[in-house]
Amino acid sequence: SIPTVDVVQPYVNSKKRFSFPATAVYKGKIPLDATDKRQRIDFILASLAISKYSINGTIYNNADTNTLSDHFPVEAKFLIQKK
């Protein structure tokens, strides 16, 4: 197997590093214990060779995305220059 790296983790504050559950799970009404259930279950993994080109990572866990799905969107950006 090829070793992989989570390329989003270095760019996201540990308190904001959750991708599940979004409020869609709760039909828009967030229970009081919802923050206890937050988990990071969505990752973008890259090989060690590709991971060195990562320039940003985001977990869009905010009001704009909390009803799109039961998971929050995760994005990684890379800068790979042509030789």
N, CA, C and O atoms as a Maestro MAE file, in Angstrom:
{
 s_m_m2io_version
 :::
 2.0.0
}

f_m_ct {
 s_m_title
 :::
 protein
 m_atom[332] {
  # First column is atom index #
  i_m_mmod_type
  r_m_x_coord
  r_m_y_coord
  r_m_z_coord
  i_m_residue_number
  s_m_chain_name
  s_m_pdb_residue_name
  s_m_pdb_atom_name
  i_m_atomic_number
  :::
  1 25 0.832 -1.189 0.000 1 A "SER " " N  " 7
  2 3 0.000 0.000 0.000 1 A "SER " " CA " 6
  3 2 0.877 1.253 0.000 1 A "SER " " C  " 6
  4 15 2.036 1.218 0.412 1 A "SER " " O  " 8
  5 25 0.305 2.345 -0.465 2 A "ILE " " N  " 7
  6 3 1.019 3.613 -0.538 2 A "ILE " " CA " 6
  7 2 0.665 4.441 0.704 2 A "ILE " " C  " 6
  8 15 -0.517 4.617 0.999 2 A "ILE " " O  " 8
  9 25 1.658 4.951 1.435 3 A "PRO " " N  " 7
  10 3 1.347 5.821 2.576 3 A "PRO " " CA " 6
  11 2 0.639 7.090 2.112 3 A "PRO " " C  " 6
  12 15 0.975 7.652 1.069 3 A "PRO " " O  " 8
  13 25 -0.339 7.535 2.892 4 A "THR " " N  " 7
  14 3 -1.086 8.750 2.543 4 A "THR " " CA " 6
  15 2 -1.091 9.730 3.708 4 A "THR " " C  " 6
  16 15 -0.818 9.370 4.853 4 A "THR " " O  " 8
  17 25 -1.409 10.974 3.386 5 A "VAL " " N  " 7
  18 3 -1.435 12.064 4.358 5 A "VAL " " CA " 6
  19 2 -2.771 12.791 4.248 5 A "VAL " " C  " 6
  20 15 -3.280 13.007 3.148 5 A "VAL " " O  " 8
  21 25 -3.329 13.164 5.382 6 A "ASP " " N  " 7
  22 3 -4.524 14.008 5.406 6 A "ASP " " CA " 6
  23 2 -4.070 15.424 5.094 6 A "ASP " " C  " 6
  24 15 -3.426 16.065 5.925 6 A "ASP " " O  " 8
  25 25 -4.394 15.917 3.913 7 A "VAL " " N  " 7
  26 3 -3.894 17.222 3.476 7 A "VAL " " CA " 6
  27 2 -4.742 18.397 3.966 7 A "VAL " " C  " 6
  28 15 -4.356 19.549 3.765 7 A "VAL " " O  " 8
  29 25 -5.859 18.142 4.589 8 A "VAL " " N  " 7
  30 3 -6.712 19.218 5.099 8 A "VAL " " CA " 6
  31 2 -6.348 19.576 6.547 8 A "VAL " " C  " 6
  32 15 -6.409 20.746 6.928 8 A "VAL " " O  " 8
  33 25 -5.982 18.605 7.331 9 A "GLN " " N  " 7
  34 3 -5.745 18.802 8.760 9 A "GLN " " CA " 6
  35 2 -4.838 19.989 9.107 9 A "GLN " " C  " 6
  36 15 -5.183 20.747 10.013 9 A "GLN " " O  " 8
  37 25 -3.710 20.188 8.440 10 A "PRO " " N  " 7
  38 3 -2.827 21.295 8.831 10 A "PRO " " CA " 6
  39 2 -3.438 22.691 8.667 10 A "PRO " " C  " 6
  40 15 -2.945 23.654 9.254 10 A "PRO " " O  " 8
  41 25 -4.488 22.802 7.885 11 A "TYR " " N  " 7
  42 3 -5.060 24.107 7.569 11 A "TYR " " CA " 6
  43 2 -6.320 24.453 8.363 11 A "TYR " " C  " 6
  44 15 -6.827 25.570 8.264 11 A "TYR " " O  " 8
  45 25 -6.826 23.501 9.148 12 A "VAL " " N  " 7
  46 3 -8.090 23.708 9.856 12 A "VAL " " CA " 6
  47 2 -7.848 23.649 11.363 12 A "VAL " " C  " 6
  48 15 -7.237 22.708 11.869 12 A "VAL " " O  " 8
  49 25 -8.334 24.665 12.068 13 A "ASN " " N  " 7
  50 3 -8.235 24.718 13.520 13 A "ASN " " CA " 6
  51 2 -8.880 23.468 14.117 13 A "ASN " " C  " 6
  52 15 -9.925 23.022 13.642 13 A "ASN " " O  " 8
  53 25 -8.270 22.908 15.146 14 A "SER " " N  " 7
  54 3 -8.758 21.651 15.720 14 A "SER " " CA " 6
  55 2 -10.211 21.741 16.206 14 A "SER " " C  " 6
  56 15 -10.918 20.734 16.186 14 A "SER " " O  " 8
  57 25 -10.663 22.898 16.631 15 A "LYS " " N  " 7
  58 3 -12.052 23.050 17.090 15 A "LYS " " CA " 6
  59 2 -13.045 23.077 15.936 15 A "LYS " " C  " 6
  60 15 -14.239 22.862 16.144 15 A "LYS " " O  " 8
  61 25 -12.569 23.337 14.724 16 A "LYS " " N  " 7
  62 3 -13.428 23.371 13.542 16 A "LYS " " CA " 6
  63 2 -13.211 22.153 12.643 16 A "LYS " " C  " 6
  64 15 -13.710 22.118 11.519 16 A "LYS " " O  " 8
  65 25 -12.484 21.174 13.123 17 A "ARG " " N  " 7
  66 3 -12.101 20.035 12.296 17 A "ARG " " CA " 6
  67 2 -13.123 18.894 12.407 17 A "ARG " " C  " 6
  68 15 -12.787 17.778 12.803 17 A "ARG " " O  " 8
  69 25 -14.368 19.197 12.049 18 A "PHE " " N  " 7
  70 3 -15.405 18.158 12.020 18 A "PHE " " CA " 6
  71 2 -16.156 18.254 10.697 18 A "PHE " " C  " 6
  72 15 -16.333 19.343 10.150 18 A "PHE " " O  " 8
  73 25 -16.589 17.123 10.197 19 A "SER " " N  " 7
  74 3 -17.304 17.092 8.925 19 A "SER " " CA " 6
  75 2 -18.672 16.410 9.029 19 A "SER " " C  " 6
  76 15 -19.377 16.260 8.031 19 A "SER " " O  " 8
  77 25 -19.032 16.004 10.228 20 A "PHE " " N  " 7
  78 3 -20.295 15.300 10.450 20 A "PHE " " CA " 6
  79 2 -20.688 15.473 11.911 20 A "PHE " " C  " 6
  80 15 -19.788 15.496 12.750 20 A "PHE " " O  " 8
  81 25 -21.915 15.591 12.269 21 A "PRO " " N  " 7
  82 3 -23.098 15.719 11.439 21 A "PRO " " CA " 6
  83 2 -23.421 17.180 11.133 21 A "PRO " " C  " 6
  84 15 -23.195 18.065 11.958 21 A "PRO " " O  " 8
  85 25 -23.937 17.410 9.968 22 A "ALA " " N  " 7
  86 3 -24.495 18.716 9.626 22 A "ALA " " CA " 6
  87 2 -25.941 18.750 10.128 22 A "ALA " " C  " 6
  88 15 -26.500 17.712 10.483 22 A "ALA " " O  " 8
  89 25 -26.534 19.924 10.157 23 A "THR " " N  " 7
  90 3 -27.891 20.016 10.706 23 A "THR " " CA " 6
  91 2 -28.936 19.302 9.865 23 A "THR " " C  " 6
  92 15 -30.053 19.082 10.334 23 A "THR " " O  " 8
  93 25 -28.602 18.937 8.635 24 A "ALA " " N  " 7
  94 3 -29.558 18.175 7.823 24 A "ALA " " CA " 6
  95 2 -29.949 16.863 8.513 24 A "ALA " " C  " 6
  96 15 -31.055 16.360 8.314 24 A "ALA " " O  " 8
  97 25 -29.048 16.318 9.315 25 A "VAL " " N  " 7
  98 3 -29.337 15.102 10.067 25 A "VAL " " CA " 6
  99 2 -30.489 15.344 11.033 25 A "VAL " " C  " 6
  100 15 -31.307 14.460 11.286 25 A "VAL " " O  " 8
  101 25 -30.534 16.556 11.564 26 A "TYR " " N  " 7
  102 3 -31.538 16.897 12.568 26 A "TYR " " CA " 6
  103 2 -32.707 17.683 11.988 26 A "TYR " " C  " 6
  104 15 -33.494 18.267 12.732 26 A "TYR " " O  " 8
  105 25 -32.823 17.701 10.670 27 A "LYS " " N  " 7
  106 3 -33.884 18.425 9.971 27 A "LYS " " CA " 6
  107 2 -33.911 19.905 10.364 27 A "LYS " " C  " 6
  108 15 -34.970 20.504 10.552 27 A "LYS " " O  " 8
  109 25 -32.693 20.476 10.483 28 A "GLY " " N  " 7
  110 3 -32.563 21.897 10.752 28 A "GLY " " CA " 6
  111 2 -32.613 22.303 12.205 28 A "GLY " " C  " 6
  112 15 -32.275 23.439 12.536 28 A "GLY " " O  " 8
  113 25 -33.025 21.408 13.084 29 A "LYS " " N  " 7
  114 3 -33.098 21.715 14.514 29 A "LYS " " CA " 6
  115 2 -31.955 21.001 15.231 29 A "LYS " " C  " 6
  116 15 -31.923 19.772 15.297 29 A "LYS " " O  " 8
  117 25 -31.038 21.768 15.755 30 A "ILE " " N  " 7
  118 3 -29.851 21.192 16.374 30 A "ILE " " CA " 6
  119 2 -30.129 20.872 17.840 30 A "ILE " " C  " 6
  120 15 -30.455 21.776 18.610 30 A "ILE " " O  " 8
  121 25 -30.005 19.594 18.248 31 A "PRO " " N  " 7
  122 3 -30.192 19.267 19.663 31 A "PRO " " CA " 6
  123 2 -29.031 19.823 20.502 31 A "PRO " " C  " 6
  124 15 -27.952 20.100 19.978 31 A "PRO " " O  " 8
  125 25 -29.263 19.978 21.783 32 A "LEU " " N  " 7
  126 3 -28.253 20.552 22.665 32 A "LEU " " CA " 6
  127 2 -26.967 19.737 22.704 32 A "LEU " " C  " 6
  128 15 -25.886 20.300 22.877 32 A "LEU " " O  " 8
  129 25 -27.066 18.436 22.547 33 A "ASP " " N  " 7
  130 3 -25.864 17.588 22.622 33 A "ASP " " CA " 6
  131 2 -25.200 17.372 21.266 33 A "ASP " " C  " 6
  132 15 -24.326 16.514 21.147 33 A "ASP " " O  " 8
  133 25 -25.587 18.118 20.256 34 A "ALA " " N  " 7
  134 3 -25.036 17.918 18.905 34 A "ALA " " CA " 6
  135 2 -23.530 18.150 18.856 34 A "ALA " " C  " 6
  136 15 -22.822 17.453 18.129 34 A "ALA " " O  " 8
  137 25 -23.038 19.108 19.613 35 A "THR " " N  " 7
  138 3 -21.589 19.372 19.572 35 A "THR " " CA " 6
  139 2 -20.792 18.190 20.117 35 A "THR " " C  " 6
  140 15 -19.630 18.011 19.754 35 A "THR " " O  " 8
  141 25 -21.398 17.386 20.979 36 A "ASP " " N  " 7
  142 3 -20.727 16.185 21.498 36 A "ASP " " CA " 6
  143 2 -20.604 15.106 20.437 36 A "ASP " " C  " 6
  144 15 -19.771 14.209 20.564 36 A "ASP " " O  " 8
  145 25 -21.417 15.176 19.396 37 A "LYS " " N  " 7
  146 3 -21.450 14.133 18.367 37 A "LYS " " CA " 6
  147 2 -20.627 14.479 17.141 37 A "LYS " " C  " 6
  148 15 -20.564 13.686 16.202 37 A "LYS " " O  " 8
  149 25 -19.991 15.649 17.127 38 A "ARG " " N  " 7
  150 3 -19.207 16.062 15.963 38 A "ARG " " CA " 6
  151 2 -18.014 15.132 15.760 38 A "ARG " " C  " 6
  152 15 -17.316 14.759 16.703 38 A "ARG " " O  " 8
  153 25 -17.808 14.773 14.496 39 A "GLN " " N  " 7
  154 3 -16.718 13.868 14.145 39 A "GLN " " CA " 6
  155 2 -16.080 14.301 12.837 39 A "GLN " " C  " 6
  156 15 -16.688 15.001 12.027 39 A "GLN " " O  " 8
  157 25 -14.880 13.881 12.658 40 A "ARG " " N  " 7
  158 3 -14.219 14.070 11.364 40 A "ARG " " CA " 6
  159 2 -14.225 12.716 10.679 40 A "ARG " " C  " 6
  160 15 -13.444 11.832 11.030 40 A "ARG " " O  " 8
  161 25 -15.104 12.554 9.704 41 A "ILE " " N  " 7
  162 3 -15.187 11.266 9.007 41 A "ILE " " CA " 6
  163 2 -14.978 11.404 7.506 41 A "ILE " " C  " 6
  164 15 -15.052 10.419 6.770 41 A "ILE " " O  " 8
  165 25 -14.715 12.632 7.052 42 A "ASP " " N  " 7
  166 3 -14.467 12.876 5.632 42 A "ASP " " CA " 6
  167 2 -13.054 13.435 5.483 42 A "ASP " " C  " 6
  168 15 -12.704 14.448 6.088 42 A "ASP " " O  " 8
  169 25 -12.264 12.767 4.681 43 A "PHE " " N  " 7
  170 3 -10.855 13.120 4.536 43 A "PHE " " CA " 6
  171 2 -10.482 13.258 3.070 43 A "PHE " " C  " 6
  172 15 -11.116 12.660 2.200 43 A "PHE " " O  " 8
  173 25 -9.469 14.036 2.805 44 A "ILE " " N  " 7
  174 3 -8.830 14.046 1.494 44 A "ILE " " CA " 6
  175 2 -7.404 13.574 1.733 44 A "ILE " " C  " 6
  176 15 -6.597 14.264 2.357 44 A "ILE " " O  " 8
  177 25 -7.118 12.403 1.231 45 A "LEU " " N  " 7
  178 3 -5.806 11.796 1.430 45 A "LEU " " CA " 6
  179 2 -5.006 11.896 0.148 45 A "LEU " " C  " 6
  180 15 -5.541 11.747 -0.951 45 A "LEU " " O  " 8
  181 25 -3.723 12.147 0.303 46 A "ALA " " N  " 7
  182 3 -2.825 12.242 -0.854 46 A "ALA " " CA " 6
  183 2 -1.543 11.488 -0.533 46 A "ALA " " C  " 6
  184 15 -1.175 11.323 0.630 46 A "ALA " " O  " 8
  185 25 -0.881 11.041 -1.568 47 A "SER " " N  " 7
  186 3 0.414 10.393 -1.373 47 A "SER " " CA " 6
  187 2 1.391 11.415 -0.800 47 A "SER " " C  " 6
  188 15 1.157 12.620 -0.893 47 A "SER " " O  " 8
  189 25 2.473 10.942 -0.214 48 A "LEU " " N  " 7
  190 3 3.489 11.845 0.324 48 A "LEU " " CA " 6
  191 2 4.038 12.763 -0.757 48 A "LEU " " C  " 6
  192 15 4.306 13.937 -0.501 48 A "LEU " " O  " 8
  193 25 4.207 12.237 -1.953 49 A "ALA " " N  " 7
  194 3 4.751 13.031 -3.060 49 A "ALA " " CA " 6
  195 2 3.811 14.164 -3.461 49 A "ALA " " C  " 6
  196 15 4.265 15.280 -3.717 49 A "ALA " " O  " 8
  197 25 2.517 13.894 -3.518 50 A "ILE " " N  " 7
  198 3 1.539 14.919 -3.903 50 A "ILE " " CA " 6
  199 2 1.238 15.856 -2.740 50 A "ILE " " C  " 6
  200 15 0.990 17.041 -2.962 50 A "ILE " " O  " 8
  201 25 1.255 15.359 -1.510 51 A "SER " " N  " 7
  202 3 0.879 16.179 -0.354 51 A "SER " " CA " 6
  203 2 1.776 17.399 -0.174 51 A "SER " " C  " 6
  204 15 1.336 18.405 0.382 51 A "SER " " O  " 8
  205 25 3.006 17.331 -0.625 52 A "LYS " " N  " 7
  206 3 3.900 18.487 -0.463 52 A "LYS " " CA " 6
  207 2 3.473 19.674 -1.331 52 A "LYS " " C  " 6
  208 15 3.981 20.782 -1.158 52 A "LYS " " O  " 8
  209 25 2.549 19.447 -2.259 53 A "TYR " " N  " 7
  210 3 2.023 20.522 -3.104 53 A "TYR " " CA " 6
  211 2 0.721 21.110 -2.567 53 A "TYR " " C  " 6
  212 15 0.144 21.997 -3.196 53 A "TYR " " O  " 8
  213 25 0.248 20.631 -1.414 54 A "SER " " N  " 7
  214 3 -1.002 21.188 -0.870 54 A "SER " " CA " 6
  215 2 -0.741 22.605 -0.376 54 A "SER " " C  " 6
  216 15 0.279 22.884 0.253 54 A "SER " " O  " 8
  217 25 -1.689 23.494 -0.676 55 A "ILE " " N  " 7
  218 3 -1.545 24.900 -0.272 55 A "ILE " " CA " 6
  219 2 -2.693 25.369 0.614 55 A "ILE " " C  " 6
  220 15 -2.610 26.443 1.210 55 A "ILE " " O  " 8
  221 25 -3.757 24.587 0.709 56 A "ASN " " N  " 7
  222 3 -4.868 24.978 1.569 56 A "ASN " " CA " 6
  223 2 -5.836 23.813 1.713 56 A "ASN " " C  " 6
  224 15 -5.912 22.936 0.852 56 A "ASN " " O  " 8
  225 25 -6.561 23.819 2.798 57 A "GLY " " N  " 7
  226 3 -7.600 22.840 3.032 57 A "GLY " " CA " 6
  227 2 -8.705 23.475 3.848 57 A "GLY " " C  " 6
  228 15 -8.436 24.294 4.726 57 A "GLY " " O  " 8
  229 25 -9.947 23.106 3.568 58 A "THR " " N  " 7
  230 3 -11.090 23.715 4.244 58 A "THR " " CA " 6
  231 2 -12.160 22.669 4.498 58 A "THR " " C  " 6
  232 15 -12.410 21.795 3.668 58 A "THR " " O  " 8
  233 25 -12.783 22.775 5.657 59 A "ILE " " N  " 7
  234 3 -14.017 22.041 5.934 59 A "ILE " " CA " 6
  235 2 -15.093 23.111 6.052 59 A "ILE " " C  " 6
  236 15 -15.050 23.942 6.958 59 A "ILE " " O  " 8
  237 25 -16.037 23.091 5.156 60 A "TYR " " N  " 7
  238 3 -17.076 24.120 5.098 60 A "TYR " " CA " 6
  239 2 -18.213 23.786 6.056 60 A "TYR " " C  " 6
  240 15 -19.324 23.467 5.630 60 A "TYR " " O  " 8
  241 25 -17.926 23.861 7.344 61 A "ASN " " N  " 7
  242 3 -18.944 23.559 8.358 61 A "ASN " " CA " 6
  243 2 -19.474 24.872 8.926 61 A "ASN " " C  " 6
  244 15 -19.078 25.316 10.004 61 A "ASN " " O  " 8
  245 25 -20.377 25.473 8.167 62 A "ASN " " N  " 7
  246 3 -20.931 26.769 8.548 62 A "ASN " " CA " 6
  247 2 -22.404 26.856 8.144 62 A "ASN " " C  " 6
  248 15 -22.971 25.907 7.603 62 A "ASN " " O  " 8
  249 25 -22.998 27.995 8.414 63 A "ALA " " N  " 7
  250 3 -24.431 28.178 8.148 63 A "ALA " " CA " 6
  251 2 -24.778 28.044 6.675 63 A "ALA " " C  " 6
  252 15 -25.897 27.654 6.343 63 A "ALA " " O  " 8
  253 25 -23.845 28.356 5.784 64 A "ASP " " N  " 7
  254 3 -24.125 28.263 4.346 64 A "ASP " " CA " 6
  255 2 -24.229 26.822 3.858 64 A "ASP " " C  " 6
  256 15 -24.856 26.564 2.830 64 A "ASP " " O  " 8
  257 25 -23.630 25.891 4.573 65 A "THR " " N  " 7
  258 3 -23.578 24.508 4.095 65 A "THR " " CA " 6
  259 2 -24.256 23.507 5.026 65 A "THR " " C  " 6
  260 15 -24.299 22.317 4.714 65 A "THR " " O  " 8
  261 25 -24.784 23.960 6.155 66 A "ASN " " N  " 7
  262 3 -25.254 22.992 7.140 66 A "ASN " " CA " 6
  263 2 -26.537 22.254 6.782 66 A "ASN " " C  " 6
  264 15 -26.911 21.308 7.474 66 A "ASN " " O  " 8
  265 25 -27.214 22.662 5.724 67 A "THR " " N  " 7
  266 3 -28.429 21.932 5.331 67 A "THR " " CA " 6
  267 2 -28.291 21.237 3.974 67 A "THR " " C  " 6
  268 15 -29.261 20.675 3.467 67 A "THR " " O  " 8
  269 25 -27.103 21.273 3.390 68 A "LEU " " N  " 7
  270 3 -26.896 20.640 2.077 68 A "LEU " " CA " 6
  271 2 -26.900 19.123 2.152 68 A "LEU " " C  " 6
  272 15 -27.364 18.450 1.232 68 A "LEU " " O  " 8
  273 25 -26.383 18.592 3.241 69 A "SER " " N  " 7
  274 3 -26.192 17.152 3.367 69 A "SER " " CA " 6
  275 2 -26.035 16.826 4.844 69 A "SER " " C  " 6
  276 15 -26.047 17.723 5.687 69 A "SER " " O  " 8
  277 25 -25.888 15.544 5.156 70 A "ASP " " N  " 7
  278 3 -25.574 15.186 6.537 70 A "ASP " " CA " 6
  279 2 -24.075 15.348 6.822 70 A "ASP " " C  " 6
  280 15 -23.653 15.310 7.978 70 A "ASP " " O  " 8
  281 25 -23.274 15.531 5.762 71 A "HIS " " N  " 7
  282 3 -21.834 15.784 5.892 71 A "HIS " " CA " 6
  283 2 -21.524 17.181 5.382 71 A "HIS " " C  " 6
  284 15 -22.204 17.695 4.494 71 A "HIS " " O  " 8
  285 25 -20.485 17.795 5.954 72 A "PHE " " N  " 7
  286 3 -20.025 19.083 5.451 72 A "PHE " " CA " 6
  287 2 -19.019 18.862 4.322 72 A "PHE " " C  " 6
  288 15 -18.265 17.890 4.356 72 A "PHE " " O  " 8
  289 25 -18.995 19.746 3.324 73 A "PRO " " N  " 7
  290 3 -18.026 19.624 2.227 73 A "PRO " " CA " 6
  291 2 -16.586 19.832 2.724 73 A "PRO " " C  " 6
  292 15 -16.324 20.634 3.621 73 A "PRO " " O  " 8
  293 25 -15.678 19.088 2.113 74 A "VAL " " N  " 7
  294 3 -14.252 19.176 2.429 74 A "VAL " " CA " 6
  295 2 -13.515 19.467 1.126 74 A "VAL " " C  " 6
  296 15 -13.799 18.860 0.093 74 A "VAL " " O  " 8
  297 25 -12.557 20.410 1.185 75 A "GLU " " N  " 7
  298 3 -11.828 20.812 -0.023 75 A "GLU " " CA " 6
  299 2 -10.336 20.893 0.278 75 A "GLU " " C  " 6
  300 15 -9.928 21.317 1.359 75 A "GLU " " O  " 8
  301 25 -9.535 20.481 -0.692 76 A "ALA " " N  " 7
  302 3 -8.084 20.661 -0.629 76 A "ALA " " CA " 6
  303 2 -7.636 21.331 -1.917 76 A "ALA " " C  " 6
  304 15 -8.156 21.052 -2.997 76 A "ALA " " O  " 8
  305 25 -6.659 22.221 -1.782 77 A "LYS " " N  " 7
  306 3 -6.105 22.896 -2.958 77 A "LYS " " CA " 6
  307 2 -4.620 22.549 -3.063 77 A "LYS " " C  " 6
  308 15 -3.902 22.458 -2.068 77 A "LYS " " O  " 8
  309 25 -4.200 22.362 -4.302 78 A "PHE " " N  " 7
  310 3 -2.816 22.012 -4.590 78 A "PHE " " CA " 6
  311 2 -2.254 22.978 -5.625 78 A "PHE " " C  " 6
  312 15 -2.986 23.473 -6.482 78 A "PHE " " O  " 8
  313 25 -0.985 23.237 -5.546 79 A "LEU " " N  " 7
  314 3 -0.287 24.040 -6.549 79 A "LEU " " CA " 6
  315 2 0.819 23.176 -7.142 79 A "LEU " " C  " 6
  316 15 1.855 22.937 -6.522 79 A "LEU " " O  " 8
  317 25 0.563 22.719 -8.357 80 A "ILE " " N  " 7
  318 3 1.526 21.870 -9.059 80 A "ILE " " CA " 6
  319 2 1.936 22.627 -10.331 80 A "ILE " " C  " 6
  320 15 1.123 22.844 -11.229 80 A "ILE " " O  " 8
  321 25 3.172 23.009 -10.382 81 A "GLN " " N  " 7
  322 3 3.643 23.784 -11.520 81 A "GLN " " CA " 6
  323 2 4.172 22.879 -12.611 81 A "GLN " " C  " 6
  324 15 4.757 21.828 -12.349 81 A "GLN " " O  " 8
  325 25 3.951 23.317 -13.848 82 A "LYS " " N  " 7
  326 3 4.471 22.580 -15.005 82 A "LYS " " CA " 6
  327 2 5.969 22.751 -15.056 82 A "LYS " " C  " 6
  328 15 6.508 23.784 -14.659 82 A "LYS " " O  " 8
  329 25 6.626 21.739 -15.541 83 A "LYS " " N  " 7
  330 3 8.089 21.819 -15.701 83 A "LYS " " CA " 6
  331 2 8.432 22.274 -17.095 83 A "LYS " " C  " 6
  332 15 9.610 22.404 -17.429 83 A "LYS " " O  " 8
  :::
 }
 m_bond[331] {
  # First column is bond index #
  i_m_from
  i_m_to
  i_m_order
  :::
  1 1 2 1
  2 2 3 1
  3 3 4 2
  4 3 5 1
  5 5 6 1
  6 6 7 1
  7 7 8 2
  8 7 9 1
  9 9 10 1
  10 10 11 1
  11 11 12 2
  12 11 13 1
  13 13 14 1
  14 14 15 1
  15 15 16 2
  16 15 17 1
  17 17 18 1
  18 18 19 1
  19 19 20 2
  20 19 21 1
  21 21 22 1
  22 22 23 1
  23 23 24 2
  24 23 25 1
  25 25 26 1
  26 26 27 1
  27 27 28 2
  28 27 29 1
  29 29 30 1
  30 30 31 1
  31 31 32 2
  32 31 33 1
  33 33 34 1
  34 34 35 1
  35 35 36 2
  36 35 37 1
  37 37 38 1
  38 38 39 1
  39 39 40 2
  40 39 41 1
  41 41 42 1
  42 42 43 1
  43 43 44 2
  44 43 45 1
  45 45 46 1
  46 46 47 1
  47 47 48 2
  48 47 49 1
  49 49 50 1
  50 50 51 1
  51 51 52 2
  52 51 53 1
  53 53 54 1
  54 54 55 1
  55 55 56 2
  56 55 57 1
  57 57 58 1
  58 58 59 1
  59 59 60 2
  60 59 61 1
  61 61 62 1
  62 62 63 1
  63 63 64 2
  64 63 65 1
  65 65 66 1
  66 66 67 1
  67 67 68 2
  68 67 69 1
  69 69 70 1
  70 70 71 1
  71 71 72 2
  72 71 73 1
  73 73 74 1
  74 74 75 1
  75 75 76 2
  76 75 77 1
  77 77 78 1
  78 78 79 1
  79 79 80 2
  80 79 81 1
  81 81 82 1
  82 82 83 1
  83 83 84 2
  84 83 85 1
  85 85 86 1
  86 86 87 1
  87 87 88 2
  88 87 89 1
  89 89 90 1
  90 90 91 1
  91 91 92 2
  92 91 93 1
  93 93 94 1
  94 94 95 1
  95 95 96 2
  96 95 97 1
  97 97 98 1
  98 98 99 1
  99 99 100 2
  100 99 101 1
  101 101 102 1
  102 102 103 1
  103 103 104 2
  104 103 105 1
  105 105 106 1
  106 106 107 1
  107 107 108 2
  108 107 109 1
  109 109 110 1
  110 110 111 1
  111 111 112 2
  112 111 113 1
  113 113 114 1
  114 114 115 1
  115 115 116 2
  116 115 117 1
  117 117 118 1
  118 118 119 1
  119 119 120 2
  120 119 121 1
  121 121 122 1
  122 122 123 1
  123 123 124 2
  124 123 125 1
  125 125 126 1
  126 126 127 1
  127 127 128 2
  128 127 129 1
  129 129 130 1
  130 130 131 1
  131 131 132 2
  132 131 133 1
  133 133 134 1
  134 134 135 1
  135 135 136 2
  136 135 137 1
  137 137 138 1
  138 138 139 1
  139 139 140 2
  140 139 141 1
  141 141 142 1
  142 142 143 1
  143 143 144 2
  144 143 145 1
  145 145 146 1
  146 146 147 1
  147 147 148 2
  148 147 149 1
  149 149 150 1
  150 150 151 1
  151 151 152 2
  152 151 153 1
  153 153 154 1
  154 154 155 1
  155 155 156 2
  156 155 157 1
  157 157 158 1
  158 158 159 1
  159 159 160 2
  160 159 161 1
  161 161 162 1
  162 162 163 1
  163 163 164 2
  164 163 165 1
  165 165 166 1
  166 166 167 1
  167 167 168 2
  168 167 169 1
  169 169 170 1
  170 170 171 1
  171 171 172 2
  172 171 173 1
  173 173 174 1
  174 174 175 1
  175 175 176 2
  176 175 177 1
  177 177 178 1
  178 178 179 1
  179 179 180 2
  180 179 181 1
  181 181 182 1
  182 182 183 1
  183 183 184 2
  184 183 185 1
  185 185 186 1
  186 186 187 1
  187 187 188 2
  188 187 189 1
  189 189 190 1
  190 190 191 1
  191 191 192 2
  192 191 193 1
  193 193 194 1
  194 194 195 1
  195 195 196 2
  196 195 197 1
  197 197 198 1
  198 198 199 1
  199 199 200 2
  200 199 201 1
  201 201 202 1
  202 202 203 1
  203 203 204 2
  204 203 205 1
  205 205 206 1
  206 206 207 1
  207 207 208 2
  208 207 209 1
  209 209 210 1
  210 210 211 1
  211 211 212 2
  212 211 213 1
  213 213 214 1
  214 214 215 1
  215 215 216 2
  216 215 217 1
  217 217 218 1
  218 218 219 1
  219 219 220 2
  220 219 221 1
  221 221 222 1
  222 222 223 1
  223 223 224 2
  224 223 225 1
  225 225 226 1
  226 226 227 1
  227 227 228 2
  228 227 229 1
  229 229 230 1
  230 230 231 1
  231 231 232 2
  232 231 233 1
  233 233 234 1
  234 234 235 1
  235 235 236 2
  236 235 237 1
  237 237 238 1
  238 238 239 1
  239 239 240 2
  240 239 241 1
  241 241 242 1
  242 242 243 1
  243 243 244 2
  244 243 245 1
  245 245 246 1
  246 246 247 1
  247 247 248 2
  248 247 249 1
  249 249 250 1
  250 250 251 1
  251 251 252 2
  252 251 253 1
  253 253 254 1
  254 254 255 1
  255 255 256 2
  256 255 257 1
  257 257 258 1
  258 258 259 1
  259 259 260 2
  260 259 261 1
  261 261 262 1
  262 262 263 1
  263 263 264 2
  264 263 265 1
  265 265 266 1
  266 266 267 1
  267 267 268 2
  268 267 269 1
  269 269 270 1
  270 270 271 1
  271 271 272 2
  272 271 273 1
  273 273 274 1
  274 274 275 1
  275 275 276 2
  276 275 277 1
  277 277 278 1
  278 278 279 1
  279 279 280 2
  280 279 281 1
  281 281 282 1
  282 282 283 1
  283 283 284 2
  284 283 285 1
  285 285 286 1
  286 286 287 1
  287 287 288 2
  288 287 289 1
  289 289 290 1
  290 290 291 1
  291 291 292 2
  292 291 293 1
  293 293 294 1
  294 294 295 1
  295 295 296 2
  296 295 297 1
  297 297 298 1
  298 298 299 1
  299 299 300 2
  300 299 301 1
  301 301 302 1
  302 302 303 1
  303 303 304 2
  304 303 305 1
  305 305 306 1
  306 306 307 1
  307 307 308 2
  308 307 309 1
  309 309 310 1
  310 310 311 1
  311 311 312 2
  312 311 313 1
  313 313 314 1
  314 314 315 1
  315 315 316 2
  316 315 317 1
  317 317 318 1
  318 318 319 1
  319 319 320 2
  320 319 321 1
  321 321 322 1
  322 322 323 1
  323 323 324 2
  324 323 325 1
  325 325 326 1
  326 326 327 1
  327 327 328 2
  328 327 329 1
  329 329 330 1
  330 330 331 1
  331 331 332 2
  :::
 }
}
